[in-house]
Coordinates of C-alpha atoms in Angstrom, one line a residue:
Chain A
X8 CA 102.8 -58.3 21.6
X9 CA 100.7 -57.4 24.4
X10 CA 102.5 -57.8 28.0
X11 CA 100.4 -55.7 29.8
X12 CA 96.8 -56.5 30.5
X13 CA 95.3 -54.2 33.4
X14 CA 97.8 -52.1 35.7
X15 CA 96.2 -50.0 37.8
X16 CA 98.3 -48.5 40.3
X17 CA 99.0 -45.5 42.1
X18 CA 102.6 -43.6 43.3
X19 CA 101.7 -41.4 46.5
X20 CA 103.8 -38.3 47.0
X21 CA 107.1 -38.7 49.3
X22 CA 107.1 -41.8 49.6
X23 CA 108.5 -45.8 48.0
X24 CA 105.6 -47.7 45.8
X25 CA 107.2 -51.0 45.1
X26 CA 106.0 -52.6 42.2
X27 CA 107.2 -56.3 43.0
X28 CA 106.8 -59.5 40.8
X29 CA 109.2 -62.2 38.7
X30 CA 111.1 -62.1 35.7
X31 CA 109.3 -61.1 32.8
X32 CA 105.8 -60.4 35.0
X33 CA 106.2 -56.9 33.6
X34 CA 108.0 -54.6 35.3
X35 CA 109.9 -52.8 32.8
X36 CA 107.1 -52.5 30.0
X37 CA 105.2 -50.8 33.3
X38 CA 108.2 -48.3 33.8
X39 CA 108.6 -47.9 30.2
X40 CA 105.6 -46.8 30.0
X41 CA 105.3 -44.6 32.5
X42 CA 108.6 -42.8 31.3
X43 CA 106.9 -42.8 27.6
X44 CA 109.6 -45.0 25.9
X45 CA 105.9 -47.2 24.8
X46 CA 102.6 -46.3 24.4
X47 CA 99.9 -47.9 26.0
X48 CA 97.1 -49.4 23.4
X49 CA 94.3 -48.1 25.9
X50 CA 94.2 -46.8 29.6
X51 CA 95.6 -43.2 30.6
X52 CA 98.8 -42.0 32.5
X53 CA 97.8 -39.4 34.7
X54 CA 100.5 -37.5 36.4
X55 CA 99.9 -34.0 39.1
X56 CA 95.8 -34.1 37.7
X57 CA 97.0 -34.3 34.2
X58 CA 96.7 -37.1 31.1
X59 CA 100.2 -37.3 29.9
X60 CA 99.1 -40.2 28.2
X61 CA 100.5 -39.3 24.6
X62 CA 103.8 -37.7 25.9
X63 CA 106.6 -38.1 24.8
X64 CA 109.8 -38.7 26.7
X65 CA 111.3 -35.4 26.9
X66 CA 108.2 -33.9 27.7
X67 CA 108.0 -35.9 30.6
X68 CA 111.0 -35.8 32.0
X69 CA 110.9 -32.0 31.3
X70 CA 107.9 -31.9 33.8
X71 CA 109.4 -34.0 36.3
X72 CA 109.7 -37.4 35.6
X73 CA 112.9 -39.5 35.6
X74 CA 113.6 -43.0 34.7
X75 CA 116.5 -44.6 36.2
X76 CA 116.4 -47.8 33.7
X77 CA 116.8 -51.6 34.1
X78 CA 120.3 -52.1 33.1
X79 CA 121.5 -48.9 33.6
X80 CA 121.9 -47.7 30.0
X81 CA 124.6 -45.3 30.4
X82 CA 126.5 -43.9 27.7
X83 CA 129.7 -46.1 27.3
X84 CA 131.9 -43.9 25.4
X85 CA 131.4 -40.3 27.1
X86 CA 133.3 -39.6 30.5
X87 CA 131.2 -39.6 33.7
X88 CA 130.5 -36.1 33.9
X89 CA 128.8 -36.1 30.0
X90 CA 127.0 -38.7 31.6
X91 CA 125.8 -36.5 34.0
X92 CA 125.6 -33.0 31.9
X93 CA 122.9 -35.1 30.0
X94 CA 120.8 -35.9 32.8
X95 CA 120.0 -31.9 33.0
X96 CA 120.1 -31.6 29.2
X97 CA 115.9 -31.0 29.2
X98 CA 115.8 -27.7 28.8
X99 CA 113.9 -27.2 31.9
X100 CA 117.2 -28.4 34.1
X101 CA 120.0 -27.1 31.9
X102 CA 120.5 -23.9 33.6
X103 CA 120.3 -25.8 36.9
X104 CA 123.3 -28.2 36.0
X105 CA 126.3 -26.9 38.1
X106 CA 124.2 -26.6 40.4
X107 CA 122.5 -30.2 40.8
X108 CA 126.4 -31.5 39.3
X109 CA 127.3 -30.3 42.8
X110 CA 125.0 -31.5 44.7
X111 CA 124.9 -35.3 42.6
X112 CA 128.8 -35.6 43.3
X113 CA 128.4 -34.9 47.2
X114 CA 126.0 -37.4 47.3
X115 CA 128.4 -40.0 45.5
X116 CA 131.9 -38.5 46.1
X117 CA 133.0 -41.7 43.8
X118 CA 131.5 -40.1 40.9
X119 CA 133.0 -37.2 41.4
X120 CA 136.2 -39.1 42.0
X121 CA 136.0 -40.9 38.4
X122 CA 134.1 -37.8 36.8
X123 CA 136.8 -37.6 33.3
X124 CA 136.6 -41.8 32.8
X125 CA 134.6 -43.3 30.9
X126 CA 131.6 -44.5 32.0
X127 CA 131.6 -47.5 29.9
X128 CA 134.7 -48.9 32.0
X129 CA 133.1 -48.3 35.7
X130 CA 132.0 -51.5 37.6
X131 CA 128.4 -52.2 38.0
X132 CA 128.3 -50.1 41.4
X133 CA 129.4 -47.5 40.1
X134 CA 127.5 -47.6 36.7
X135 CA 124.2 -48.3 38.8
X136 CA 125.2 -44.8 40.8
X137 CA 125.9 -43.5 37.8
X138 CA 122.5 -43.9 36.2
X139 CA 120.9 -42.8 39.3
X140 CA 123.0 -39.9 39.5
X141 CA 122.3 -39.4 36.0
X142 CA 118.4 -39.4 36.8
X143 CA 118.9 -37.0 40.0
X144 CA 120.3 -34.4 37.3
X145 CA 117.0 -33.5 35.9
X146 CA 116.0 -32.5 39.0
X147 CA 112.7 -35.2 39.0
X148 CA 109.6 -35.0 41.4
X149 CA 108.8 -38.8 40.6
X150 CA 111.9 -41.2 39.9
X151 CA 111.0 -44.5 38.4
X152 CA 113.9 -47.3 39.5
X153 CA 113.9 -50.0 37.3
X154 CA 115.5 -53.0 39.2
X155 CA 118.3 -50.7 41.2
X156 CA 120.1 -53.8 42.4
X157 CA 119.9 -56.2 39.5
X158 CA 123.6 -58.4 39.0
X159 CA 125.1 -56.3 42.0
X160 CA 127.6 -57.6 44.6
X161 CA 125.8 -57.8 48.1
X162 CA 127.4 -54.9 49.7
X163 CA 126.8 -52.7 46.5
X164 CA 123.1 -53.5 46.8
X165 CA 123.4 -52.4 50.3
X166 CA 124.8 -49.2 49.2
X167 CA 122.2 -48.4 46.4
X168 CA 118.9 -49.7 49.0
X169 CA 120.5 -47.5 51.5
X170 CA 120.8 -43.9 49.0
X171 CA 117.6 -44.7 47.5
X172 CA 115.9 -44.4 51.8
X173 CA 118.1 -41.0 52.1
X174 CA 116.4 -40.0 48.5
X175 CA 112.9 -40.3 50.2
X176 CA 113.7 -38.5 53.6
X177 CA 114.2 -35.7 51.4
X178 CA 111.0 -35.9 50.0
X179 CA 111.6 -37.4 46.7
X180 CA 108.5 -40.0 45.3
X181 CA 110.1 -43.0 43.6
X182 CA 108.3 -45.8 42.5
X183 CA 110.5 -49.2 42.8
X184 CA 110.3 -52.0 40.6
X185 CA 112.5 -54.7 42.4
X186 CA 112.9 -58.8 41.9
X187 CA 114.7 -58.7 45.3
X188 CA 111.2 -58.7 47.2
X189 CA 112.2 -59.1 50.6
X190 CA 114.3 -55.6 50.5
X191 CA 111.4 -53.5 48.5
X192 CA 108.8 -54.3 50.5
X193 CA 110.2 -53.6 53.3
X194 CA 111.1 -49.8 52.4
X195 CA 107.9 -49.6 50.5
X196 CA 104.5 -47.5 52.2
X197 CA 102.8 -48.9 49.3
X198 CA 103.5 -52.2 47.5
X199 CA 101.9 -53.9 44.3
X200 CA 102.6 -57.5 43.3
X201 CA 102.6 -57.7 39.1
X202 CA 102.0 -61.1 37.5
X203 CA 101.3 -62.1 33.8
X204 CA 101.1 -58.3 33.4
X205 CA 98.3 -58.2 35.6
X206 CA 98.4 -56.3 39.5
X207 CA 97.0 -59.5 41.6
X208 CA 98.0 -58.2 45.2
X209 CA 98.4 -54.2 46.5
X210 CA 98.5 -52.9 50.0
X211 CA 101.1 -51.8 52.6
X212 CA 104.4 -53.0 52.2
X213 CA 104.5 -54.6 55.3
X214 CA 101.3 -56.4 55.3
X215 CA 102.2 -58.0 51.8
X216 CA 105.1 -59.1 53.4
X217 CA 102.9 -61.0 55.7
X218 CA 100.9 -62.6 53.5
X219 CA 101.1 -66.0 53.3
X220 CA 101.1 -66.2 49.2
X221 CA 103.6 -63.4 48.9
X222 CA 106.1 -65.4 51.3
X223 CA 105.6 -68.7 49.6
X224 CA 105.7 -67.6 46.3
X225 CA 108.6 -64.8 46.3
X226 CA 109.9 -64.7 49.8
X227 CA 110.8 -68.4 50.1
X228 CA 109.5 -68.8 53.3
Chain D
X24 CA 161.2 -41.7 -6.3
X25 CA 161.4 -37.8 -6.4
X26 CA 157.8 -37.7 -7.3
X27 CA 156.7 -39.7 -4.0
X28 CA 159.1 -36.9 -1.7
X29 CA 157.5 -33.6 -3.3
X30 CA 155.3 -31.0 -1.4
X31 CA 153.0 -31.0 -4.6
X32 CA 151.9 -34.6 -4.1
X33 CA 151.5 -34.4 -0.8
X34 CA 149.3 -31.5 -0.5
X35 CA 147.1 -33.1 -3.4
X36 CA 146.5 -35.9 -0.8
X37 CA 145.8 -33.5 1.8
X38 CA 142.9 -31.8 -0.4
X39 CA 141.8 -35.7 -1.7
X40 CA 142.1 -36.4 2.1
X41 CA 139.8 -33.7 3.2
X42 CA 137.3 -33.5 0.5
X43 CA 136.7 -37.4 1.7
X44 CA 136.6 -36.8 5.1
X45 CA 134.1 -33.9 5.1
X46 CA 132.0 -35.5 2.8
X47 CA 132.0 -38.7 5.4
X48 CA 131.6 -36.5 8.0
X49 CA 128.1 -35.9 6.7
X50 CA 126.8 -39.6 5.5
X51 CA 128.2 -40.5 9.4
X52 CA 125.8 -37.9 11.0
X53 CA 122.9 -39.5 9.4
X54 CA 123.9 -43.1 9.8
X55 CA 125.2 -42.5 13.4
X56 CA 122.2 -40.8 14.5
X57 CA 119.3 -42.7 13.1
X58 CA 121.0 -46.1 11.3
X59 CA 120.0 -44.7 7.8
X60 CA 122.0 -45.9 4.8
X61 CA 122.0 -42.8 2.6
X62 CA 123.1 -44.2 -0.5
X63 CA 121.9 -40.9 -2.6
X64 CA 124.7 -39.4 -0.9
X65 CA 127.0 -38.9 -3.6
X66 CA 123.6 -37.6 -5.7
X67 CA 124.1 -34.5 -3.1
X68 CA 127.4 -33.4 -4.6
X69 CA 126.0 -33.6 -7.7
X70 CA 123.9 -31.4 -7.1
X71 CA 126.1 -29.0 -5.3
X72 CA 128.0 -29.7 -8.4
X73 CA 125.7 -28.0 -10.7
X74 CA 124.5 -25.3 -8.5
X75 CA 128.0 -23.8 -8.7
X76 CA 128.3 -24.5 -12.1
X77 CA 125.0 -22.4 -12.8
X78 CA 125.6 -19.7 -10.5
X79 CA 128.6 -19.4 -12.3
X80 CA 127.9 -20.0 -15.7
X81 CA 124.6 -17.6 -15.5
X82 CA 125.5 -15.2 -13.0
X83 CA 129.8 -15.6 -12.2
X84 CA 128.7 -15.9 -9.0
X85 CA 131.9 -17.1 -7.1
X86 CA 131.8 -20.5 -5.8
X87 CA 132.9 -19.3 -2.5
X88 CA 129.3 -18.6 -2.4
X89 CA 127.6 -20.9 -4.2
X90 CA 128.7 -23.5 -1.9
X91 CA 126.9 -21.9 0.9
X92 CA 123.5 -21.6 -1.5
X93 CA 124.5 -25.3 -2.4
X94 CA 124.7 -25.9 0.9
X95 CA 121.6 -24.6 1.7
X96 CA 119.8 -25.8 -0.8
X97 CA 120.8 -29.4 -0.3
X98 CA 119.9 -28.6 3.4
X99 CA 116.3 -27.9 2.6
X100 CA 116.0 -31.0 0.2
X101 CA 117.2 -32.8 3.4
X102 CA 114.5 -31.0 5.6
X103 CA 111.9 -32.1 3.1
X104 CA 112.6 -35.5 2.9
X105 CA 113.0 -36.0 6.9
X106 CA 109.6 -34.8 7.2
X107 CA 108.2 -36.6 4.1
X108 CA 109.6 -39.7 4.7
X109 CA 111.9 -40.7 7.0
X110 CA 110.3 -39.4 10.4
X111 CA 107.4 -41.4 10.6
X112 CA 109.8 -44.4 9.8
X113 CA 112.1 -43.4 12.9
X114 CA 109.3 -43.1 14.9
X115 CA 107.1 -46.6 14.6
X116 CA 108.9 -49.1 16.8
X117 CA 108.3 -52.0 14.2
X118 CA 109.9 -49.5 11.4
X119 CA 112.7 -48.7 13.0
X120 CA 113.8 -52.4 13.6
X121 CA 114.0 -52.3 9.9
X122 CA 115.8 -48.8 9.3
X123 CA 118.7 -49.6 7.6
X124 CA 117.4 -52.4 5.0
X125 CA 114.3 -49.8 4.3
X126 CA 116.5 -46.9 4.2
X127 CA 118.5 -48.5 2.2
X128 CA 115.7 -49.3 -0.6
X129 CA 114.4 -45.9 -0.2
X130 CA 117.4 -44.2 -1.0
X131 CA 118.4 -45.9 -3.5
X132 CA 114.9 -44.9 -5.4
X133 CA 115.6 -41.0 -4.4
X134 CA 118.9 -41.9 -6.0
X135 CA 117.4 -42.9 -9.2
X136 CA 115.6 -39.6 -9.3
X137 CA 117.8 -37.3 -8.7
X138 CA 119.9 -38.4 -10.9
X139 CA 117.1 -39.0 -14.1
X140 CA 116.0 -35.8 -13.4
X141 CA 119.0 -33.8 -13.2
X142 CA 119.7 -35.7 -16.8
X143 CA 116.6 -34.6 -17.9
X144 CA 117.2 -30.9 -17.0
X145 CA 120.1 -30.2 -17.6
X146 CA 121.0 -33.4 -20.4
X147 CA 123.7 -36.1 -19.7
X148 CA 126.5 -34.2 -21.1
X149 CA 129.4 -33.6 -18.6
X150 CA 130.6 -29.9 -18.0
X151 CA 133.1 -28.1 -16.5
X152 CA 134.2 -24.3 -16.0
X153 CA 136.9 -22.3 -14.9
X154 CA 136.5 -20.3 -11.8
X155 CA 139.2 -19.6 -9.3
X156 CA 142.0 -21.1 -11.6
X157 CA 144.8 -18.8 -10.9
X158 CA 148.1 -20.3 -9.5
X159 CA 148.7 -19.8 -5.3
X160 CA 152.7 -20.3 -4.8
X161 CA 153.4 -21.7 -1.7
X162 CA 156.8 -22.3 -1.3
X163 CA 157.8 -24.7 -4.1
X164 CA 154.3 -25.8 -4.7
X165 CA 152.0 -24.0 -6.3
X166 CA 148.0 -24.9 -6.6
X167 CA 144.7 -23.3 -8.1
X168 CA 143.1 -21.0 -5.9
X169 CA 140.0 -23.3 -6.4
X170 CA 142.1 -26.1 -5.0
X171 CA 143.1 -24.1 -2.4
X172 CA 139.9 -23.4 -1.3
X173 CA 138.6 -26.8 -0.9
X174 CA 141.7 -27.6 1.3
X175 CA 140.7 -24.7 3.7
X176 CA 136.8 -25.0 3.5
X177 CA 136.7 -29.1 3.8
X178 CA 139.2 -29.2 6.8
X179 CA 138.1 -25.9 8.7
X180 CA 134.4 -27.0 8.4
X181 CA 135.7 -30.4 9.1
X182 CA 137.5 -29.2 12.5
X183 CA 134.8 -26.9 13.6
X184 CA 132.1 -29.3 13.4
X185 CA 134.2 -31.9 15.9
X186 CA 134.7 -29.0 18.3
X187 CA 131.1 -28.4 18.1
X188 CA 130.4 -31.9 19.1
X189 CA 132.5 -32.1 21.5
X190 CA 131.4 -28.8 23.3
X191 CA 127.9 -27.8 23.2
X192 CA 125.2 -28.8 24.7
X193 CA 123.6 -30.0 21.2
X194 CA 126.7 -31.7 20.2
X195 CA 126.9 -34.0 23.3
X196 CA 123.3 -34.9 22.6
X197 CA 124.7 -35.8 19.4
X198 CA 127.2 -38.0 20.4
X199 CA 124.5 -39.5 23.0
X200 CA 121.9 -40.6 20.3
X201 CA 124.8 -41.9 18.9
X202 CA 125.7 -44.1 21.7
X203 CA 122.1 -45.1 22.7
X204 CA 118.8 -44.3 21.1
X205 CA 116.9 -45.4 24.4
X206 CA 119.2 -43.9 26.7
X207 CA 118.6 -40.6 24.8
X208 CA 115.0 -40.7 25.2
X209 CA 115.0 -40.9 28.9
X210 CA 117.4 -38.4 29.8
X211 CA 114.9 -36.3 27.7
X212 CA 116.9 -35.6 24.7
X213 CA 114.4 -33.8 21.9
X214 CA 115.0 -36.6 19.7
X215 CA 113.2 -35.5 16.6
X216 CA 115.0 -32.0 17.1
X217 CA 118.2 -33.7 16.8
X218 CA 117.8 -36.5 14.4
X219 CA 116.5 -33.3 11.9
X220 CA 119.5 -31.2 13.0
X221 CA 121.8 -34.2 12.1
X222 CA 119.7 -34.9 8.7
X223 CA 119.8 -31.8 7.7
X224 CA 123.6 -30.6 8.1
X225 CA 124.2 -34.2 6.6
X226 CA 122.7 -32.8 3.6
X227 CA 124.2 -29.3 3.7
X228 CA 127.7 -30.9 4.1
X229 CA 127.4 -33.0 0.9
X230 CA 125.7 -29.8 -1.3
X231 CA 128.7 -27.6 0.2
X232 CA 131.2 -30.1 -0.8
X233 CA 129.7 -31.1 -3.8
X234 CA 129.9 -27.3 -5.1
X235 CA 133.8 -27.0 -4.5
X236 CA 134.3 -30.2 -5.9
X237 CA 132.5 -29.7 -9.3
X238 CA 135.3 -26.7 -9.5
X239 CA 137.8 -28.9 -10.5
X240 CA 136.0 -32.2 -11.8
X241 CA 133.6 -32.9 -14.6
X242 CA 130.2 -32.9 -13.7
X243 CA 127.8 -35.0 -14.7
X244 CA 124.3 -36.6 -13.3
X245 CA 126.2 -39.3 -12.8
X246 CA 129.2 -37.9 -10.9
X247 CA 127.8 -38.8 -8.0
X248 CA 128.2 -42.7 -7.0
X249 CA 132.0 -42.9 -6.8
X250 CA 132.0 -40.3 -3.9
X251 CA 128.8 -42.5 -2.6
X252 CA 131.0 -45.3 -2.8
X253 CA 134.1 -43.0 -0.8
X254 CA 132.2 -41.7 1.9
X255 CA 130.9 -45.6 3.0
X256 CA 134.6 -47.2 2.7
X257 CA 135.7 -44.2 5.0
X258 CA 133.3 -44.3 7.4
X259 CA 133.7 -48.0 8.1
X260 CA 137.4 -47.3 8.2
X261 CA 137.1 -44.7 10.4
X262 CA 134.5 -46.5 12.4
X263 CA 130.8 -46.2 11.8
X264 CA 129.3 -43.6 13.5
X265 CA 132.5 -42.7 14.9
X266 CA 132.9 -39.0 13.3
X267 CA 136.5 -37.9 14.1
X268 CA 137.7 -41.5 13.3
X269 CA 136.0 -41.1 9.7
X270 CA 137.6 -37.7 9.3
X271 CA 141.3 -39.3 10.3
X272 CA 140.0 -42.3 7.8
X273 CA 139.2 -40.0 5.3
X274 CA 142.9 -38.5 5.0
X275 CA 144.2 -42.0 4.8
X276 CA 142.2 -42.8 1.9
X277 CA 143.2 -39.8 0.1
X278 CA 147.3 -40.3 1.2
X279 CA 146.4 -43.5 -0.4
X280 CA 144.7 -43.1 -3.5
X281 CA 147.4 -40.3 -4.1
X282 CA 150.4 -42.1 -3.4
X283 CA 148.6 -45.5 -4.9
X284 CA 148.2 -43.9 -8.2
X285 CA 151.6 -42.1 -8.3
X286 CA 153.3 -45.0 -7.5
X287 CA 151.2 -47.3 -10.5
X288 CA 148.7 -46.1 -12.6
X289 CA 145.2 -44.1 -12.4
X290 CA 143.5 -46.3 -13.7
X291 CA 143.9 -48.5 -10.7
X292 CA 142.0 -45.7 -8.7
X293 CA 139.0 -47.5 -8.2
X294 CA 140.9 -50.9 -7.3
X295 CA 143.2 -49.0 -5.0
X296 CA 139.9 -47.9 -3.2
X297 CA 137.9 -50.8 -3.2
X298 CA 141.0 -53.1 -2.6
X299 CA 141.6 -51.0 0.7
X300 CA 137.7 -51.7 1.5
X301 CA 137.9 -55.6 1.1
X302 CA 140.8 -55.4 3.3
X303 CA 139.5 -53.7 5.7
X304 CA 136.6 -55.6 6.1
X305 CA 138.0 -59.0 6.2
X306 CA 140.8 -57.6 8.6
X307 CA 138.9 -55.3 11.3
X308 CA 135.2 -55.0 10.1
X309 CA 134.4 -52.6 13.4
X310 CA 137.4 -50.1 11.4
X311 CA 141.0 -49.5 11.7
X312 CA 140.0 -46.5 14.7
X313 CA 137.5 -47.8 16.2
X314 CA 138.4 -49.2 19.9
X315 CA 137.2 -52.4 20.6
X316 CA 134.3 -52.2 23.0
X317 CA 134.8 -53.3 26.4
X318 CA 131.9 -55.8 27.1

């Protein structure tokens, strides 16, 4: 079945791209994509000046590209830490793992707090930090955030909105694919709106937030 | 009763117990890493079967070492067909929705082969041979060496291999296709790399077994669908997919069997294993050690 039916859009370096739009507009088959779990039936990925259009996964994520997925996907029977070992598995990031294991945990001392249990009983939160932890590990230059703060508690979403800002002041390029519109657009340099699998609205983040259409249809305003 | 309390029934359970469970150990690699119901799986000892009793027969060739050459050779047969056959199905996303039923046909037509061409090579007629037959006294019990020697190779190999899992960097990708295909994928898991690694020593397991089994059974082409039949009801005892569960399962179907037919008859072998199957699956269908998921 065809969901997709022209994205065209563009993740600059440094910075948040949200890709906004309802339930089932296309979001995740975009992300998918783009982390090589599909392959598109025409059009090209480019990534750094190069087609990676018939990657596969682990070559992508080998050259930089992590996918933090909707619904988290974590493995349910390994402890925390196997969680996070796999995240530098690529053979590009295994010697690096200590090392980034370090630095993942001082970024989320509750990881590193419930690093032997299983990840399988955490709480949402914590599974959601998990997975982005987990994507951290193989040391990305583009992370791809599937709906970060879907079926969260408020003050969780908080949390996870307020990591993924500190990701970017380091430099890190994430593209955001968010239903909670108000929040995305607002962190976002550079925003598109997906419907029906097509892009209908790009621009600054801001200014979409302005729009009249973009508030009426997703903002409630 | 004295039967029941002796050391020599016991250890024959032990050696049932791990023949069972390393032979499980290998049909739960394939099925837990790609969902493929390898039902030519028994077929596999049989052919490990009769490449210790040719190395022997032509060249008395111990089979200490003609399980590793059955091993390899049942390796490469595994190799073959994983290349031939079953990667393109693991890799088309409307083919793998239907892996197990198509595996499940597909394997059961390499079955068929195997097993008319073995009969056609080497003729229907069950063998056996003597290798390894002298008596080891341990204590008060006293077993062939041959015996012996499936007792050590099934559970060393058996205890290795979880340690392996458990500890390197290949077995935890292991255990993660496993858990989740998807997952695997994006953390960048070289999926095809593993899924051959787990197809292949699948194989290798069975051809190893198979060659320390034919020791001290008849074989025959058709030797093989009883231990077919073995390896499923322990894996779904033990859990499917779940590998140290099936080797745990795999000594309690041999303490059973053993005890079962001491206590009534051999001839109720089949219905001791197949009545323990039933059970299990109208009782606890996810298997007696599996942990119920949290959801």
């Amino acid at each position: 079945m065809q969901v997709l039916h022209g994205v065209d859009l563009t993740v600059q370096p440094s910075s948040i791209t949200a890709l906004v739009g309802g339930n089932g507009a296309g979001k995740t088959t975009t992300m998918r994509m783009l982390a090589g779990l599909l392959l598109p039936k025409s059009g090209t990925v480019m990534y750094q000046g190069k087609d990676i259009t018939t990657w596969d996964a682990a070559k992508r994520v080998a050259t930089g590209i992590a996918l933090v997925p909707e619904g988290r996907l974590v493995f349910p029977d390994l402890s925390v830490e196997q969680n996070l070992r796999l995240g530098a598995i690529s053979p590009s990031a295994r010697p690096h793992t200590a090392n980034r294991l370090e630095q993942v945990y001082s970024q989320f001392p509750r990881l590193r707090e419930r690093r032997r249990q299983i990840a399988g009983t955490l709480s949402g939160g914590e599974q959601q930090m998990l997975a982005l932890g987990r994507g951290l590990m193989s040391r990305p230059k583009i992370l791809l955030l599937d709906e970060p703060s879907l079926g969260l508690a408020p003050m969780m979403v908080d949390q996870i909105f307020e990591t993924i800002s500190g990701l970017t002041s380091n430099g890190m390029t994430i593209l955001l694919s968010e239903q909670n519109i108000g929040r995305a657009l607002k962190m976002a340099s550079q925003a598109y709106v997906i419907e029906n699998g097509r892009i209908s609205l790009d621009g600054e983040g801001w200014k979409l937030a302005a729009k009249p259409e973009v508030q009426r249809a997703y903002l409630g305003l | 009763m004295d039967i029941l309390l002796s050391g020599q029934l016991l250890i024959a359970a032990l050696i049932i117990g791990s023949i069972y469970g390393l032979v499980a150990l290998g049909l739960n690699l394939i099925y837990g890493t790609m969902r493929l119901l390898n039902i030519a799986y028994g077929d596999l000892v049989m052919i490990g079967g009769y490449v210790g009793y040719w190395l022997f027969t032509l060249a008395a060739i111990s089979p200490i070492i003609a399980m590793l050459v059955a091993g390899v050779l049942t390796g490469l047969l595994g190799a073959a067909l994983y290349f031939g056959l079953f990667r393109r199905q693991l890799s088309g996303r409307q083919s793998i929705e239907r892996i197990e039923a198509n595996s499940l046909l597909i394997f059961f037509g390499i079955s068929i082969i195997i097993q008319n061409v073995t009969a056609l090579a080497f003729s229907a007629t069950p063998r056996t041979y003597n290798a390894l037959d002298s008596l080891v006294q341990i204590g008060e019990i006293s077993i062939t060496q041959s015996r012996m020697a499936a007792l050590l190779v099934c559970l060393g190999l058996s205890i290795f291999i979880v340690f392996f899992l458990r500890l390197s960097p290949l077995g935890l990708s292991i255990r993660a296709l496993i858990q989740n295909r998807t997952a695997s994928q994006i953390v960048g898991i070289d999926v095809n790399r593993v899924q051959l690694f787990a197809f292949v020593t699948g194989f290798a397991l069975a051809g190893l077994a198979g060659a320390l089994i034919g020791v001290t059974e008849q074989i025959s082409p058709f030797m093989g669908f009883p231990f077919t039949i073995v390896a499923f009801v322990v894996i779904i005892l033990g859990g499917l997919g779940n590998l140290a569960g099936g080797l745990l399962a795999g000594m309690l179907l041999g303490i059973i069997e053993t005890y079962g037919v001491a206590l009534t008859s051999a001839n109720l072998r089949s219905i001791l294993i197949y009545g323990v199957f039933i059970l299990v699956l109208v009782l606890r269908p996810e298997g007696l050690l599996q942990k119920r998921r949290m959801t």
